[in-house]
XYZ file of C-alpha atoms in Angstrom:
314
model
C 141.219 -138.377 18.299
C 138.411 -136.837 20.314
C 135.063 -136.049 18.682
C 132.890 -133.492 20.464
C 129.359 -132.412 19.607
C 125.701 -132.371 20.592
C 124.438 -134.388 17.591
C 125.121 -138.119 17.869
C 123.998 -138.755 14.286
C 126.672 -136.416 12.982
C 129.313 -137.930 15.274
C 128.424 -141.443 14.110
C 128.592 -140.292 10.490
C 132.083 -138.857 11.014
C 133.231 -142.063 12.724
C 131.939 -144.191 9.860
C 133.733 -142.010 7.316
C 137.005 -142.172 9.291
C 136.659 -145.928 9.659
C 136.277 -146.326 5.909
C 139.395 -144.266 5.267
C 141.699 -145.342 8.086
C 140.138 -148.387 9.805
C 139.838 -146.770 13.250
C 138.884 -148.334 16.588
C 136.040 -146.721 18.518
C 136.959 -146.547 22.211
C 133.558 -145.246 23.291
C 132.923 -142.288 25.615
C 136.042 -140.295 26.474
C 137.767 -141.533 29.640
C 141.500 -141.075 29.094
C 143.342 -138.934 26.541
C 146.991 -137.805 26.506
C 147.301 -138.071 30.284
C 143.935 -136.421 30.941
C 141.420 -138.484 32.915
C 137.756 -137.616 32.380
C 135.011 -138.728 34.763
C 131.316 -138.092 34.084
C 128.244 -137.947 36.276
C 124.804 -136.328 35.996
C 126.250 -133.368 37.896
C 129.070 -132.639 35.440
C 132.566 -133.605 34.309
C 135.805 -133.811 36.296
C 139.130 -133.585 34.447
C 142.331 -134.536 36.267
C 145.809 -135.955 35.593
C 146.212 -138.325 38.555
C 148.055 -141.047 36.614
C 150.387 -138.448 35.108
C 151.144 -137.017 38.564
C 151.885 -140.440 40.053
C 154.213 -141.254 37.162
C 155.956 -137.914 37.638
C 156.430 -138.601 41.359
C 157.678 -142.137 40.677
C 160.212 -140.940 38.084
C 161.442 -138.321 40.578
C 161.662 -140.819 43.458
C 159.221 -138.827 45.596
C 156.325 -141.250 46.026
C 157.270 -141.605 49.677
C 158.076 -137.925 50.267
C 156.338 -135.812 52.889
C 153.530 -133.771 51.336
C 153.658 -129.957 51.322
C 150.611 -127.792 51.972
C 151.297 -125.301 49.147
C 153.246 -125.435 45.873
C 155.595 -122.646 46.933
C 156.786 -121.148 50.195
C 155.049 -117.777 50.738
C 158.291 -115.981 51.657
C 160.414 -117.402 48.817
C 161.684 -114.985 46.153
C 163.578 -116.580 43.277
C 166.100 -114.755 41.103
C 168.971 -115.409 38.716
C 172.381 -116.439 40.070
C 170.833 -117.442 43.388
C 173.392 -119.670 45.066
C 175.269 -122.517 43.381
C 174.489 -123.876 39.896
C 172.334 -126.982 39.558
C 174.408 -130.139 39.034
C 172.040 -131.491 36.348
C 170.361 -128.652 34.408
C 168.815 -131.098 31.916
C 166.784 -132.838 34.630
C 165.501 -129.446 35.827
C 164.385 -128.557 32.306
C 162.627 -131.901 31.864
C 160.856 -131.476 35.198
C 159.668 -127.947 34.391
C 158.433 -129.130 30.989
C 156.377 -131.896 32.604
C 154.972 -129.460 35.153
C 153.954 -127.096 32.341
C 151.850 -129.871 30.823
C 150.367 -130.718 34.206
C 149.289 -127.086 34.632
C 146.660 -127.723 31.917
C 144.382 -129.104 34.636
C 146.140 -127.791 37.758
C 145.803 -123.991 37.973
C 146.983 -124.274 41.572
C 150.587 -124.763 40.387
C 150.465 -122.126 37.616
C 152.273 -119.410 39.555
C 154.977 -121.750 40.837
C 155.580 -123.169 37.358
C 155.679 -119.660 35.877
C 158.400 -118.769 38.365
C 160.409 -121.931 37.697
C 160.176 -121.494 33.918
C 162.240 -118.302 34.073
C 165.393 -120.176 35.062
C 165.557 -123.116 32.631
C 168.559 -121.560 30.837
C 170.723 -121.466 33.959
C 169.055 -123.223 36.913
C 170.472 -123.017 40.410
C 170.113 -125.390 43.336
C 167.552 -123.043 44.910
C 165.421 -123.294 41.766
C 165.639 -127.096 41.768
C 164.632 -127.172 45.447
C 161.598 -125.004 44.613
C 160.637 -127.471 41.864
C 160.888 -130.349 44.355
C 158.549 -128.400 46.632
C 155.936 -128.417 43.829
C 156.282 -132.196 43.561
C 155.865 -132.565 47.331
C 152.675 -130.514 47.078
C 151.394 -132.768 44.288
C 152.167 -135.783 46.474
C 149.431 -134.648 48.854
C 146.803 -134.109 46.130
C 147.557 -136.147 42.977
C 143.891 -136.575 42.052
C 142.688 -132.992 42.222
C 141.086 -131.738 39.039
C 138.674 -129.230 37.560
C 134.926 -129.714 37.838
C 132.682 -128.518 35.006
C 129.093 -128.397 36.207
C 126.272 -129.564 33.919
C 123.873 -127.074 35.515
C 126.128 -124.003 35.455
C 124.849 -120.763 33.963
C 126.320 -119.464 30.694
C 127.664 -116.209 32.097
C 131.307 -115.165 31.833
C 133.086 -113.619 34.812
C 136.723 -112.947 35.533
C 139.152 -111.881 38.251
C 142.344 -109.944 37.497
C 145.263 -109.074 39.745
C 148.899 -108.003 39.551
C 151.861 -108.211 41.897
C 153.756 -104.973 41.336
C 157.510 -105.122 40.569
C 157.786 -108.593 42.079
C 160.610 -109.811 39.787
C 163.921 -109.196 41.581
C 165.894 -109.286 38.320
C 163.796 -107.015 36.071
C 161.298 -105.404 38.464
C 158.482 -106.372 36.128
C 155.078 -107.178 37.568
C 153.168 -110.459 37.447
C 149.794 -110.584 35.702
C 147.265 -113.083 36.985
C 143.688 -113.702 35.941
C 141.060 -116.432 35.870
C 137.817 -116.700 33.899
C 134.669 -118.622 34.836
C 131.777 -119.792 32.687
C 129.101 -119.843 35.335
C 130.825 -121.633 38.228
C 133.326 -123.530 36.039
C 136.902 -122.323 35.666
C 137.750 -122.345 31.947
C 140.781 -120.061 31.553
C 143.633 -118.738 33.691
C 147.066 -117.185 33.325
C 150.131 -116.311 35.383
C 152.659 -114.330 33.360
C 155.332 -111.699 33.784
C 154.408 -108.401 32.147
C 156.439 -107.279 29.121
C 157.196 -103.789 30.463
C 158.118 -102.242 33.791
C 155.141 -100.520 35.421
C 155.803 -97.266 37.227
C 152.945 -97.706 39.697
C 150.800 -100.452 41.145
C 147.774 -98.941 39.374
C 149.522 -99.304 36.013
C 150.434 -102.926 36.755
C 146.872 -103.699 37.820
C 145.466 -102.009 34.748
C 147.713 -103.947 32.398
C 146.462 -107.137 34.048
C 142.894 -105.914 33.600
C 143.566 -105.250 29.898
C 144.897 -108.799 29.474
C 141.743 -110.189 31.080
C 139.586 -107.988 28.832
C 141.247 -109.409 25.711
C 140.789 -112.944 27.047
C 137.086 -112.303 27.670
C 136.735 -110.939 24.139
C 138.415 -114.039 22.654
C 136.292 -116.429 24.731
C 133.154 -114.581 23.643
C 134.116 -115.110 19.995
C 134.834 -118.808 20.623
C 131.499 -119.353 22.366
C 129.715 -117.506 19.563
C 131.365 -119.754 16.953
C 130.271 -122.793 18.975
C 126.738 -121.349 19.073
C 126.763 -121.131 22.856
C 124.573 -118.222 23.985
C 126.292 -115.999 26.540
C 123.880 -114.062 28.713
C 124.692 -110.449 29.561
C 128.052 -108.673 29.822
C 130.976 -110.427 31.504
C 131.556 -109.401 35.109
C 135.173 -108.407 35.776
C 136.415 -108.079 39.347
C 139.424 -105.935 40.261
C 140.663 -105.059 43.753
C 142.568 -101.906 42.718
C 140.395 -98.798 42.896
C 142.807 -96.707 40.825
C 142.618 -99.215 37.949
C 138.823 -99.285 38.171
C 138.772 -95.471 38.100
C 140.991 -95.390 34.992
C 138.667 -97.820 33.219
C 135.604 -95.669 33.849
C 137.268 -92.273 33.382
C 136.550 -90.896 29.867
C 139.515 -88.503 29.906
C 143.158 -89.569 30.144
C 145.097 -87.293 32.437
C 148.831 -86.689 32.189
C 149.828 -89.547 34.486
C 148.103 -92.207 32.348
C 149.305 -91.261 28.855
C 151.908 -94.041 28.837
C 149.183 -96.657 29.319
C 146.661 -95.072 26.980
C 146.494 -98.103 24.679
C 145.508 -100.491 27.503
C 143.060 -97.921 28.835
C 141.481 -97.648 25.395
C 141.068 -101.439 25.117
C 139.331 -101.856 28.459
C 137.198 -98.728 28.298
C 136.149 -99.499 24.710
C 134.719 -102.864 25.768
C 133.023 -101.338 28.800
C 131.238 -98.889 26.498
C 130.406 -101.689 24.046
C 128.733 -103.655 26.848
C 131.064 -106.661 26.588
C 132.285 -106.302 30.183
C 131.091 -104.745 33.412
C 133.853 -103.769 35.840
C 133.218 -104.288 39.542
C 135.549 -103.497 42.478
C 136.204 -106.325 44.898
C 137.939 -106.700 48.254
C 141.490 -108.029 48.147
C 140.508 -110.869 50.487
C 138.090 -112.148 47.803
C 140.430 -111.710 44.831
C 140.764 -115.236 43.411
C 143.440 -114.114 40.953
C 145.831 -113.725 43.906
C 146.649 -117.410 43.420
C 148.190 -116.584 40.031
C 150.365 -113.658 41.142
C 151.977 -114.751 44.404
C 152.643 -117.657 46.738
C 149.877 -117.777 49.354
C 149.764 -119.023 52.912
C 148.046 -122.412 53.385
C 144.777 -121.016 54.788
C 144.152 -118.598 51.916
C 145.422 -121.140 49.409
C 142.939 -123.828 50.485
C 140.098 -121.305 50.566
C 140.806 -120.146 47.001
C 141.185 -123.756 45.837
C 137.631 -124.486 46.923
C 136.322 -121.355 45.191
C 138.102 -122.241 41.954
C 136.090 -125.454 41.778
C 138.679 -128.162 42.432
C 137.408 -131.692 43.076
C 139.180 -134.908 44.013
C 137.017 -137.894 43.087
C 139.702 -140.278 44.333
C 139.347 -139.192 47.957
C 136.943 -141.250 50.132
C 133.611 -139.569 50.778
């Protein structure tokens, strides 16, 4: 059990009560919990799953494998019935399940894991090879984790993106977004959209609506935790048509089918919860959650997302 709070007297009182009821053992400040490794310093907290990654590589027999520069090949497009069936579907499902848990602290593999998760019912050899590629990438960076700064501002900001009709089987788009509290990454998602979008603007706007709802939920959570959030959340979108729809008070004929999403985003713009800002595609951090990137862009976005590896020599 993990106890979190800013009042040590209250925490000690809870521990004493639990000890009287269940005879617990106090392990002190949090260092390791359910595969998560927590390291503290005056500058902030780093959360990683290095031990979990090394165990995963050892169980897969890939501790000595050659490391890959990215979790997924940029030109790879996975689909159903792609080649021959996997000889051991159960091992593929176990591997994807373990990667899903690892994605709790490794947003860099979120898109790859989202892609692999679509084929657990009937995996092919090509899908298993793509999963091995993720493990080879982890081999090169087992200790990477998220850094939460102790001096970060309490301002929410988010990046949203969509890859239009990228699914070869359904032609649905991929939604990707990430949310920062100050400079610390606190939420992210890579998910296939539930409907087929008839334009890239519609796909981008649906992704923007998903980010808006996430910002609203995080605002409620922070309010319940009595964390003051300064100013409206800054949302960054690289699609000018989606930005125009969000600020346009009238819905023209071409946007009637996405009126609900338009209402959600525009409503929160008018309420002052969010402020929508256009951004260049080259600076769109949510790209990492919608497509496989080339190594140069991938490493650049990794740095901007706030990844640290405290196990590397200085």
